[in-house]
CSV table of C-alpha atoms in Angstrom, one decimal:
chain,number,residue,atom,x,y,z
A,1,MET,CA,3.4,0.8,-5.8
A,2,GLY,CA,0.8,3.4,-6.8
A,3,ILE,CA,-1.5,3.3,-9.9
A,4,ASP,CA,0.7,5.9,-11.8
A,5,ALA,CA,3.8,3.8,-11.2
A,6,ILE,CA,2.0,0.6,-12.3
A,7,TYR,CA,0.8,2.4,-15.5
A,8,THR,CA,4.3,3.6,-16.2
A,9,ASN,CA,5.8,0.1,-15.7
A,10,LEU,CA,3.1,-1.5,-17.9
A,11,ARG,CA,3.8,0.9,-20.7
A,12,PHE,CA,7.5,0.1,-20.5
A,13,LEU,CA,6.9,-3.7,-20.4
A,14,MET,CA,4.4,-3.7,-23.2
A,15,LEU,CA,6.8,-2.4,-25.8
A,16,PRO,CA,8.7,-5.7,-26.3
A,17,VAL,CA,5.4,-7.6,-26.2
A,18,ILE,CA,3.9,-5.4,-29.0
A,19,VAL,CA,7.1,-5.9,-31.0
A,20,ILE,CA,6.9,-9.6,-30.7
A,21,ILE,CA,3.2,-9.8,-31.5
A,22,GLY,CA,3.9,-7.5,-34.5
A,23,ILE,CA,6.6,-9.8,-35.8
A,24,GLU,CA,4.3,-12.8,-35.3
A,25,PHE,CA,1.5,-11.2,-37.2
A,26,VAL,CA,3.9,-10.4,-40.1
A,27,LEU,CA,5.0,-14.1,-40.2
A,28,ILE,CA,1.3,-15.2,-40.1
A,29,MET,CA,0.5,-12.9,-43.1
A,30,LEU,CA,3.4,-14.3,-45.0
A,31,TYR,CA,2.2,-17.8,-44.3
A,32,TYR,CA,-1.2,-16.9,-45.4
A,33,TYR,CA,-0.1,-15.4,-48.8
A,34,LEU,CA,2.6,-17.9,-49.5
A,35,TYR,CA,1.1,-21.2,-48.3
A,36,TYR,CA,-2.3,-21.0,-46.8
A,37,ARG,CA,-4.3,-20.0,-49.9
A,38,LYS,CA,-2.4,-22.6,-52.0
A,39,GLN,CA,-3.1,-25.4,-49.5
A,40,LYS,CA,-6.8,-24.3,-49.3
A,41,SER,CA,-7.2,-24.4,-53.1
A,42,GLU,CA,-5.6,-27.9,-53.2
A,43,GLY,CA,-7.8,-29.1,-50.3
A,44,LYS,CA,-4.8,-30.0,-48.1
A,45,PRO,CA,-4.9,-29.9,-44.3
A,46,ARG,CA,-3.9,-26.5,-43.0
A,47,ILE,CA,-3.6,-24.7,-39.7
A,48,GLN,CA,-6.6,-22.4,-39.0
A,49,MET,CA,-5.8,-18.8,-39.3
A,50,ASN,CA,-7.8,-17.8,-36.1
A,51,LYS,CA,-5.7,-20.2,-34.0
A,52,LEU,CA,-2.5,-18.7,-35.4
A,53,PHE,CA,-3.6,-15.3,-34.4
A,54,LEU,CA,-4.7,-16.5,-31.0
A,55,GLY,CA,-1.4,-18.4,-30.6
A,56,ALA,CA,0.5,-15.2,-31.4
A,57,LEU,CA,-1.5,-13.3,-28.7
A,58,PHE,CA,-0.8,-16.1,-26.2
A,59,ILE,CA,2.9,-16.0,-26.9
A,60,GLY,CA,2.9,-12.2,-26.3
A,61,TYR,CA,0.9,-12.7,-23.1
A,62,VAL,CA,3.4,-15.3,-21.8
A,63,VAL,CA,6.3,-12.9,-22.6
A,64,PHE,CA,4.5,-10.2,-20.7
A,65,VAL,CA,4.0,-12.4,-17.6
A,66,LEU,CA,7.6,-13.5,-17.6
A,67,GLU,CA,8.7,-9.8,-17.8
A,68,LEU,CA,6.5,-9.0,-14.8
A,69,THR,CA,7.5,-12.0,-12.6
A,70,MET,CA,11.1,-12.9,-13.6
A,71,LEU,CA,13.1,-10.1,-15.2
A,72,GLY,CA,14.8,-7.2,-13.4
A,73,ARG,CA,13.7,-8.2,-9.9
A,74,GLY,CA,17.1,-8.6,-8.3
A,75,ASN,CA,18.2,-11.6,-6.2
A,76,SER,CA,17.6,-10.6,-2.6
A,77,HIS,CA,14.9,-13.2,-1.7
A,78,PHE,CA,16.9,-16.5,-2.2
A,79,LEU,CA,14.9,-19.4,-0.7
A,80,GLN,CA,12.5,-17.1,1.1
A,81,MET,CA,8.9,-18.2,1.4
A,82,ASN,CA,5.5,-16.9,2.7
A,83,LEU,CA,3.2,-19.9,3.1
A,84,HIS,CA,0.2,-17.9,4.4
A,85,PRO,CA,-2.5,-18.2,1.8
A,86,PHE,CA,-4.3,-14.9,2.6
A,87,SER,CA,-1.4,-12.7,3.7
A,88,ASP,CA,-2.2,-10.0,1.0
A,89,TYR,CA,-5.8,-9.7,2.2
A,90,VAL,CA,-4.9,-9.8,5.9
A,91,GLU,CA,-2.4,-7.0,5.5
A,92,ALA,CA,-4.8,-4.9,3.3
A,93,TRP,CA,-7.5,-5.3,6.0
A,94,ASN,CA,-5.3,-4.3,8.9
A,95,LYS,CA,-4.1,-1.2,7.0
A,96,TYR,CA,-7.5,-0.8,5.4
A,97,SER,CA,-5.7,0.2,2.2
A,98,LEU,CA,-6.8,-0.3,-1.4
A,99,ARG,CA,-3.1,0.2,-2.3
A,100,ASP,CA,-2.1,-2.9,-0.3
A,101,LEU,CA,-5.1,-4.8,-1.8
A,102,GLN,CA,-4.1,-4.1,-5.4
A,103,ASN,CA,-1.2,-6.6,-5.3
A,104,GLY,CA,-3.6,-9.5,-4.8
A,105,ILE,CA,-6.1,-8.1,-7.3
A,106,PHE,CA,-3.3,-7.7,-9.9
A,107,ASN,CA,-2.2,-11.3,-9.4
A,108,ILE,CA,-5.8,-12.4,-10.2
A,109,ILE,CA,-6.0,-10.2,-13.3
A,110,MET,CA,-2.6,-11.4,-14.6
A,111,PHE,CA,-3.8,-15.0,-15.1
A,112,ILE,CA,-7.3,-14.2,-16.5
A,113,PRO,CA,-6.0,-14.1,-20.2
A,114,MET,CA,-4.6,-17.7,-19.7
A,115,GLY,CA,-8.0,-19.0,-18.7
A,116,ILE,CA,-9.6,-17.3,-21.7
A,117,LEU,CA,-7.1,-18.0,-24.5
A,118,LEU,CA,-6.2,-21.7,-23.8
A,119,PRO,CA,-9.7,-23.1,-24.6
A,120,PHE,CA,-9.8,-21.1,-27.8
A,121,ILE,CA,-6.3,-22.4,-28.9
A,122,SER,CA,-6.9,-26.1,-28.1
A,123,ARG,CA,-10.0,-28.2,-27.6
A,124,LYS,CA,-8.2,-30.1,-24.9
A,125,PHE,CA,-8.3,-27.1,-22.6
A,126,LYS,CA,-12.1,-26.9,-22.8
A,127,ALA,CA,-11.9,-29.6,-20.2
A,128,PHE,CA,-11.5,-27.8,-16.9
A,129,LYS,CA,-9.0,-30.3,-15.4
A,130,TRP,CA,-6.4,-29.8,-18.1
A,131,LEU,CA,-6.7,-26.0,-17.9
A,132,LEU,CA,-6.4,-26.0,-14.1
A,133,LEU,CA,-3.3,-28.2,-14.4
A,134,VAL,CA,-1.6,-25.7,-16.7
A,135,VAL,CA,-2.6,-22.7,-14.6
A,136,VAL,CA,-1.4,-24.3,-11.3
A,137,SER,CA,1.8,-25.6,-13.0
A,138,SER,CA,2.5,-22.2,-14.5
A,139,THR,CA,2.2,-20.3,-11.2
A,140,LEU,CA,4.2,-23.0,-9.3
A,141,PHE,CA,6.9,-22.6,-11.9
A,142,ILE,CA,7.0,-18.8,-11.5
A,143,GLU,CA,7.0,-19.0,-7.7
A,144,THR,CA,9.7,-21.7,-7.6
A,145,TYR,CA,11.9,-19.8,-10.0
A,146,GLN,CA,11.5,-16.6,-7.9
A,147,THR,CA,12.6,-18.2,-4.7
A,148,LEU,CA,15.5,-20.2,-6.3
A,149,SER,CA,16.8,-17.2,-8.2
A,150,GLY,CA,16.1,-14.7,-5.4
A,151,ALA,CA,13.9,-12.7,-7.7
A,152,GLY,CA,11.0,-12.9,-5.2
A,153,LEU,CA,9.4,-14.9,-2.4
A,154,PHE,CA,7.6,-18.2,-2.9
A,155,GLU,CA,4.2,-16.9,-1.8
A,156,LEU,CA,1.2,-19.2,-1.4
A,157,ALA,CA,-1.0,-16.2,-1.7
A,158,ASP,CA,0.3,-15.6,-5.2
A,159,ILE,CA,-0.5,-19.2,-6.2
A,160,LEU,CA,-4.0,-18.9,-4.9
A,161,ASN,CA,-4.6,-15.5,-6.6
A,162,ASN,CA,-3.1,-16.7,-9.9
A,163,THR,CA,-5.3,-19.8,-9.9
A,164,LEU,CA,-8.4,-17.8,-9.1
A,165,GLY,CA,-7.5,-15.6,-12.1
A,166,GLY,CA,-7.1,-18.6,-14.4
A,167,ILE,CA,-10.4,-20.1,-13.3
A,168,PHE,CA,-12.2,-16.8,-13.7
A,169,GLY,CA,-10.8,-16.5,-17.2
A,170,TYR,CA,-12.1,-20.0,-18.0
A,171,GLN,CA,-15.5,-19.0,-16.7
A,172,LEU,CA,-15.5,-16.0,-18.9
A,173,TYR,CA,-14.7,-18.2,-21.9
A,174,ARG,CA,-17.6,-20.6,-21.0
A,175,LEU,CA,-19.9,-17.6,-20.6
A,176,ALA,CA,-19.0,-16.3,-24.1
A,177,ALA,CA,-19.3,-19.8,-25.6
A,178,SER,CA,-22.8,-20.2,-24.0
A,179,ILE,CA,-24.0,-16.8,-25.4
A,180,VAL,CA,-22.7,-17.7,-28.9
A,181,HIS,CA,-24.3,-21.2,-28.7
A,182,ASN,CA,-27.7,-20.1,-27.4
A,183,LYS,CA,-27.7,-16.7,-29.1
A,184,LYS,CA,-28.8,-15.2,-25.8
A,185,VAL,CA,-27.7,-14.6,-22.3
A,186,ARG,CA,-29.0,-17.3,-19.9
A,187,MET,CA,-29.2,-16.2,-16.3
A,188,LYS,CA,-28.1,-19.6,-15.0
A,189,SER,CA,-25.0,-19.5,-17.2
A,190,LEU,CA,-24.3,-15.8,-16.3
A,191,LEU,CA,-24.5,-16.4,-12.5
A,192,GLY,CA,-22.6,-19.7,-12.7
A,193,ASN,CA,-19.7,-18.3,-14.7
A,194,LEU,CA,-19.4,-15.0,-12.7
A,195,VAL,CA,-19.4,-16.8,-9.3
A,196,ILE,CA,-15.8,-15.7,-8.5
A,197,PRO,CA,-16.2,-11.9,-9.0
A,198,LEU,CA,-19.6,-12.1,-7.3
A,199,LEU,CA,-18.3,-13.9,-4.2
A,200,MET,CA,-15.3,-11.5,-4.0
A,201,GLY,CA,-17.6,-8.5,-4.4
A,202,LEU,CA,-19.9,-9.8,-1.6
A,203,LEU,CA,-16.8,-10.4,0.6
A,204,PHE,CA,-15.6,-6.9,-0.1
A,205,VAL,CA,-19.0,-5.3,0.7
A,206,GLY,CA,-19.2,-7.4,3.9
A,207,MET,CA,-15.7,-6.4,5.0
A,208,ASN,CA,-16.6,-2.7,4.5
A,209,ILE,CA,-19.8,-3.1,6.5
A,210,VAL,CA,-17.9,-4.7,9.3
A,211,TYR,CA,-15.2,-2.0,9.2
A,212,ILE,CA,-17.8,0.8,9.2
A,213,GLN,CA,-19.6,-0.8,12.2
A,214,GLN,CA,-16.5,-1.3,14.3
A,215,GLU,CA,-15.8,1.5,16.8
A,216,PHE,CA,-12.1,2.0,16.1
A,217,GLY,CA,-9.9,1.5,13.0
A,218,ASN,CA,-7.4,-1.2,12.2
A,219,LEU,CA,-3.7,-1.3,13.2
A,220,ALA,CA,-1.1,-2.2,10.7
A,221,ILE,CA,1.0,-3.8,13.5
A,222,ASN,CA,-1.6,-6.6,13.7
A,223,SER,CA,-0.5,-7.9,10.2
A,224,PHE,CA,1.6,-10.8,11.5
A,225,THR,CA,1.5,-14.5,11.8
A,226,LYS,CA,2.0,-16.2,15.1
A,227,TRP,CA,5.6,-17.4,15.5
A,228,ASN,CA,6.5,-20.9,16.7
A,229,MET,CA,8.2,-20.2,20.0
A,230,LYS,CA,8.7,-23.9,21.1
A,231,ASP,CA,12.5,-23.8,21.0
A,232,VAL,CA,13.0,-20.1,21.4
A,233,HIS,CA,14.5,-19.0,24.7
A,234,VAL,CA,12.6,-15.9,26.0
A,235,THR,CA,13.6,-14.3,29.3
A,236,THR,CA,13.2,-11.1,31.3
A,237,SER,CA,14.4,-9.6,34.6
A,238,LEU,CA,11.5,-7.1,34.7
A,239,GLN,CA,9.0,-7.2,37.5
A,240,LEU,CA,5.8,-7.1,35.5
A,241,SER,CA,2.4,-6.0,36.8
A,242,SER,CA,-0.7,-8.1,36.1
A,243,ALA,CA,-3.1,-5.5,37.5
A,244,PRO,CA,-6.0,-4.3,35.3
A,245,ALA,CA,-5.3,-1.0,33.6
A,246,VAL,CA,-6.9,1.6,31.3
A,247,ALA,CA,-5.6,4.1,28.8
A,248,PRO,CA,-7.1,7.0,26.8
A,249,VAL,CA,-8.0,6.9,23.1
A,250,TYR,CA,-7.9,10.1,21.0
A,251,LYS,CA,-9.1,11.1,17.6
A,252,LYS,CA,-6.9,13.1,15.2
A,253,ILE,CA,-8.6,16.4,14.2
A,254,THR,CA,-6.8,18.0,11.2
A,255,GLN,CA,-6.9,21.6,10.2
A,256,PRO,CA,-10.3,22.6,8.7
A,257,ASP,CA,-10.8,22.6,5.0
A,258,GLY,CA,-11.0,26.4,5.1
A,259,VAL,CA,-7.2,26.9,5.5
A,260,GLU,CA,-6.6,27.5,1.8
A,261,ALA,CA,-9.3,30.2,1.6
A,262,LEU,CA,-8.0,31.8,4.8
A,263,LEU,CA,-4.5,32.0,3.4
A,264,GLN,CA,-5.8,33.5,0.1
A,265,GLN,CA,-7.8,36.1,2.1
A,266,LYS,CA,-5.2,37.1,4.6
A,267,LEU,CA,-2.2,37.1,2.2
A,268,GLY,CA,-3.9,38.4,-0.9
A,269,LEU,CA,-3.4,35.3,-3.0
A,270,SER,CA,-5.4,34.3,-6.1
A,271,GLU,CA,-5.9,30.8,-7.4
A,272,LEU,CA,-4.4,29.9,-10.8
A,273,LYS,CA,-4.4,26.1,-11.1
A,274,VAL,CA,-5.6,23.2,-8.9
A,275,LYS,CA,-4.5,19.5,-9.0
A,276,ASP,CA,-6.2,16.8,-6.8
A,277,TRP,CA,-4.9,13.2,-6.6
A,278,ASP,CA,-5.3,10.3,-4.1
A,279,GLY,CA,-6.7,12.7,-1.5
A,280,ASP,CA,-3.9,15.2,-1.8
A,281,ARG,CA,-4.4,18.8,-3.2
A,282,GLU,CA,-1.9,21.1,-4.9
A,283,VAL,CA,-2.8,24.7,-5.8
A,284,LEU,CA,-0.8,27.2,-7.8
A,285,LEU,CA,-1.4,30.7,-6.3
A,286,GLU,CA,-0.2,34.2,-7.1
A,287,ASP,CA,0.0,37.3,-5.0
A,288,LYS,CA,-0.8,40.9,-6.2
A,289,SER,CA,2.7,41.5,-7.4
A,290,GLY,CA,2.7,38.3,-9.5
A,291,THR,CA,4.9,36.2,-7.2
A,292,PRO,CA,3.9,32.5,-7.5
A,293,TYR,CA,3.2,30.3,-4.5
A,294,THR,CA,2.3,26.6,-4.2
A,295,PHE,CA,-0.2,25.4,-1.6
A,296,TYR,CA,-0.1,21.7,-0.8
A,297,GLN,CA,-2.4,19.8,1.5
A,298,SER,CA,-2.0,16.1,2.2
A,299,GLU,CA,-4.8,13.6,2.8
A,300,GLU,CA,-3.6,13.4,6.4
A,301,GLY,CA,-4.3,17.2,6.9
A,302,ASN,CA,-0.7,18.6,6.9
A,303,TRP,CA,-0.2,21.5,4.6
A,304,SER,CA,2.4,23.9,3.3
A,305,LEU,CA,2.6,27.2,1.4
A,306,THR,CA,5.9,27.9,-0.5
A,307,GLU,CA,7.0,30.7,-2.7
A,308,ASN,CA,8.2,29.0,-5.9
A,309,ASN,CA,11.1,31.3,-6.8
A,310,ASP,CA,12.6,32.1,-3.5
A,311,THR,CA,16.1,31.3,-2.2
A,312,PRO,CA,16.2,32.8,1.3
A,313,GLU,CA,19.3,34.7,2.4
A,314,ARG,CA,20.9,34.3,5.8
A,315,THR,CA,19.7,37.1,8.2
A,316,SER,CA,21.8,38.8,10.9
A,317,PHE,CA,21.0,38.6,14.6
A,318,ASN,CA,19.5,42.1,14.6
A,319,ASP,CA,17.2,41.2,11.7
A,320,GLN,CA,16.1,38.1,13.6
A,321,GLU,CA,14.9,40.2,16.5
A,322,LEU,CA,12.7,42.3,14.2
A,323,LEU,CA,11.6,39.3,12.2
A,324,SER,CA,10.6,37.5,15.4
A,325,GLN,CA,8.1,40.2,16.2
A,326,LYS,CA,6.9,40.2,12.6
A,327,ALA,CA,6.5,36.4,12.6
A,328,LYS,CA,4.4,36.5,15.8
A,329,THR,CA,2.2,39.2,14.4
A,330,ILE,CA,1.6,37.2,11.1
A,331,MET,CA,0.6,34.1,13.0
A,332,ALA,CA,-1.6,36.0,15.4
A,333,ASP,CA,-3.4,37.5,12.4
A,334,LEU,CA,-3.8,34.1,10.7
A,335,GLY,CA,-5.2,32.6,14.0
A,336,LEU,CA,-3.7,29.1,13.3
A,337,LEU,CA,-1.8,28.5,16.6
A,338,PRO,CA,-2.9,27.2,20.0
A,339,GLN,CA,-2.0,29.6,22.8
A,340,ASP,CA,0.4,27.2,24.6
A,341,ALA,CA,2.7,26.6,21.5
A,342,ASP,CA,6.4,27.0,22.3
A,343,PHE,CA,8.1,29.6,20.0
A,344,THR,CA,11.7,29.2,18.8
A,345,ALA,CA,13.7,31.5,16.4
A,346,LEU,CA,15.8,29.4,14.1
A,347,GLU,CA,18.4,30.4,11.4
A,348,ASP,CA,17.8,31.9,8.0
A,349,GLY,CA,14.6,33.7,9.0
A,350,GLU,CA,12.8,30.5,10.1
A,351,PHE,CA,10.5,30.4,13.2
A,352,GLN,CA,9.0,27.4,14.8
A,353,TRP,CA,6.0,26.8,17.1
A,354,SER,CA,5.9,23.4,18.6
A,355,LEU,CA,3.7,21.4,21.0
A,356,PRO,CA,4.9,18.1,22.5
A,357,ASP,CA,2.9,14.8,22.3
A,358,LYS,CA,1.0,14.7,25.6
A,359,ALA,CA,-0.6,11.3,25.1
A,360,GLY,CA,-1.8,9.8,28.4
A,361,LEU,CA,-3.8,12.8,29.5
A,362,HIS,CA,-7.5,12.3,29.8
A,363,GLU,CA,-8.2,15.5,27.9
A,364,SER,CA,-7.8,16.8,24.3
A,365,TYR,CA,-4.5,18.4,23.3
A,366,TRP,CA,-2.6,19.8,20.4
A,367,THR,CA,0.7,18.4,19.1
A,368,GLY,CA,3.2,18.8,16.3
A,369,GLU,CA,4.9,21.9,14.9
A,370,LEU,CA,4.5,24.8,12.5
A,371,LEU,CA,7.4,26.4,10.6
A,372,LEU,CA,7.3,30.0,9.2
A,373,GLY,CA,9.9,31.3,6.9
A,374,LEU,CA,10.3,35.1,6.3
A,375,LYS,CA,12.6,37.1,4.0
A,376,GLN,CA,14.6,40.1,4.9
A,377,ASP,CA,11.7,42.4,4.1
A,378,GLY,CA,9.3,40.4,6.4
A,379,SER,CA,7.4,38.8,3.5
A,380,ILE,CA,6.5,35.1,3.7
A,381,TYR,CA,8.5,32.6,1.7
A,382,SER,CA,7.1,29.4,3.4
A,383,ILE,CA,4.7,28.0,5.9
A,384,ASN,CA,4.8,24.3,6.8
A,385,ASN,CA,2.1,23.1,9.2
A,386,GLY,CA,2.2,19.8,11.0
A,387,LEU,CA,0.0,20.8,13.9
A,388,GLN,CA,-3.0,18.6,14.8
A,389,GLU,CA,-5.5,18.2,17.6
A,390,ASN,CA,-5.8,14.9,19.4
A,391,GLN,CA,-9.4,14.9,20.8
A,392,PHE,CA,-10.0,12.8,23.9
A,393,ILE,CA,-12.6,10.1,23.1
A,394,LYS,CA,-12.8,7.6,26.0
A,395,GLU,CA,-10.9,5.3,28.3
A,396,VAL,CA,-10.4,1.7,27.2
A,397,ASP,CA,-9.3,-1.4,29.1
A,398,ILE,CA,-5.7,-2.5,28.1
A,399,LEU,CA,-3.5,-5.5,28.6
A,400,SER,CA,-1.2,-5.6,31.6
A,401,PRO,CA,2.6,-5.7,31.1
A,402,ALA,CA,2.5,-9.4,32.3
A,403,GLU,CA,-0.1,-10.2,29.6
A,404,VAL,CA,2.1,-8.5,27.0
A,405,TYR,CA,5.1,-10.7,28.0
A,406,ASP,CA,2.9,-13.8,27.7
A,407,ARG,CA,2.0,-12.7,24.2
A,408,ILE,CA,5.7,-12.4,23.4
A,409,LYS,CA,6.3,-16.0,24.7
A,410,ASN,CA,3.4,-17.2,22.6
A,411,GLY,CA,4.8,-15.6,19.4
A,412,GLU,CA,1.9,-13.1,19.0
A,413,PHE,CA,3.9,-10.1,17.8
A,414,PRO,CA,5.3,-8.7,14.5
A,415,GLN,CA,8.9,-8.7,13.7
A,416,ILE,CA,9.7,-5.1,12.7
A,417,LYS,CA,12.4,-4.2,10.2
A,418,ARG,CA,14.3,-1.8,12.4
A,419,ASN,CA,16.8,-0.7,9.7
A,420,ALA,CA,17.6,-1.2,6.0
A,421,ILE,CA,20.5,-3.5,6.7
A,422,LEU,CA,18.3,-6.3,8.1
A,423,THR,CA,17.3,-9.0,5.6
A,424,ASP,CA,13.9,-10.8,5.6
A,425,ASP,CA,15.7,-13.9,6.8
A,426,GLN,CA,17.1,-12.2,9.9
A,427,LEU,CA,13.5,-11.3,10.9
A,428,VAL,CA,12.4,-14.9,11.0
A,429,ILE,CA,12.0,-16.4,14.5
A,430,LYS,CA,13.5,-19.9,14.5
A,431,LYS,CA,14.7,-22.7,16.7
A,432,GLY,CA,17.6,-21.7,19.0
A,433,ASP,CA,16.9,-17.9,18.9
A,434,GLN,CA,17.3,-16.0,22.2
A,435,LEU,CA,15.2,-13.0,23.2
A,436,ASP,CA,15.6,-11.1,26.4
A,437,ILE,CA,12.9,-8.5,27.2
A,438,THR,CA,14.4,-5.4,28.7
A,439,GLY,CA,11.5,-2.9,28.7
A,440,ILE,CA,7.7,-2.6,28.1
A,441,GLU,CA,6.3,0.9,27.7
A,442,LEU,CA,2.9,2.3,26.8
A,443,SER,CA,2.9,4.5,23.7
A,444,PHE,CA,0.3,5.5,21.0
A,445,ILE,CA,-0.1,5.1,17.2
A,446,TYR,CA,-2.8,6.1,14.8
A,447,ASP,CA,-5.1,3.5,13.3
A,448,THR,CA,-6.9,3.5,10.0
A,449,LYS,CA,-9.7,5.7,11.3
A,450,ASN,CA,-7.3,8.3,12.7
A,451,PHE,CA,-7.9,7.2,16.3
A,452,TYR,CA,-4.7,7.5,18.5
A,453,GLN,CA,-4.7,4.1,20.1
A,454,PRO,CA,-2.5,2.8,23.0
A,455,VAL,CA,0.1,0.2,22.1
A,456,TYR,CA,2.9,-1.3,24.0
A,457,THR,CA,6.5,-0.8,22.7
A,458,VAL,CA,8.5,-3.9,23.8
A,459,TYR,CA,12.3,-3.5,23.9
A,460,GLY,CA,14.7,-6.4,24.0
A,461,VAL,CA,17.9,-8.1,23.0
A,462,PHE,CA,17.4,-10.5,20.1
A,463,ASN,CA,20.3,-12.8,19.3
A,464,GLY,CA,22.7,-10.1,20.6
A,465,ASP,CA,20.9,-7.2,18.8
A,466,SER,CA,20.1,-4.6,21.6
A,467,ASN,CA,18.1,-2.4,19.1
A,468,TRP,CA,15.3,-5.0,18.9
A,469,PHE,CA,11.7,-3.8,19.6
A,470,THR,CA,8.2,-4.7,18.6
A,471,LEU,CA,4.7,-3.2,19.0
A,472,ILE,CA,1.7,-4.9,20.5
A,473,GLN,CA,-1.9,-3.5,20.5
A,474,ALA,CA,-2.7,-2.6,24.1
A,475,ARG,CA,-6.5,-2.2,23.8
A,476,ARG,CA,-8.3,-5.4,24.6
A,477,SER,CA,-10.2,-6.6,21.5
């Protein structure tokens, strides 16, 4: 879930919280005017107003947490568990993705208010052991409810992150209490009570240094936990080589940043409005006749140019012959195509230039496709570019097929969700399962630094399912 989606959901969930807190504040004010002032004047025991307001905030906070963790989450995860304490961070590391890291960070942030508010509400929670008991009990209750109701997995990582959040909140409370008591910021108290964010910050910096220093990027397929294969029957009829082998590694080279300027110059377009977000770029353009176009370029380097108001008409065969020459002339003028691209005339005035993936060659090559759409008069209504250059970098030592089979037998592989029908429970390797390996082929996938790395695609029959496959990193670590 992206930042925009989280913000939208938070706005929706906050509405009932604000209503509840508003009602609580109204009741507190009624209590103040009808009872509190009278009890104060008569010297009778009374509830402190600040604790009433803090209690109201805490109730609103609890409602908010329950909305996030229990309501409207479906029931597809009945009795499912993830008992790996650092799974969020391992997955985020292998994908090197802040988007995947945000779930763990959000679970920490979610419990910070509990650690701050409880000591203010009751003196009992100024003792760390009682606060920790409530924090751990709360997160255990949420995780247990989720797995029993099917609303979510019981995740040990969530318990760890929630507990860290509660402890950090408590440390913030202690820091604030120290500042109020001493009327100044003491360095010892500051460092002691900010130890969690400081350690996480140092860990984050250290991980980035390691990532920058390593030669290649990370592969998402390495985000797995070793399966227990003790009572799993693994077989194969393949004759597997154990001889040492090598394979090439490439680097994806996307279209240069000057594509937008080139299109504006060659096609007579002028820029009206620009929008940038998450590495993507969208530009509203206009030609000399006032026709609007949208240029879009993704973070990965793919781009498109589309006329906003066009609905292309089907062209006749004779028109296609003329348009084919026009299409070739336009692309030659733009200079965007490799010379060996295969040309195909499609329907509705569309033309395609394609280049197959030639991974395995020990030289650089282009791959992908480009689509050009022309109207009856030969003017452009769309260009969609998915061409990219894979630049040969070096040869690397890779595992042999026999070693890959050994990894399968040792449970060192990810279970890949091959279709939407499969449930998480069906992906779990368990006692009595049968796996027959029917093929091991070398293929390539991109890592987080856009290197095109060799991986093995392993095919098999898993409990009768002949569509089973998995991916294993081929390069020796």
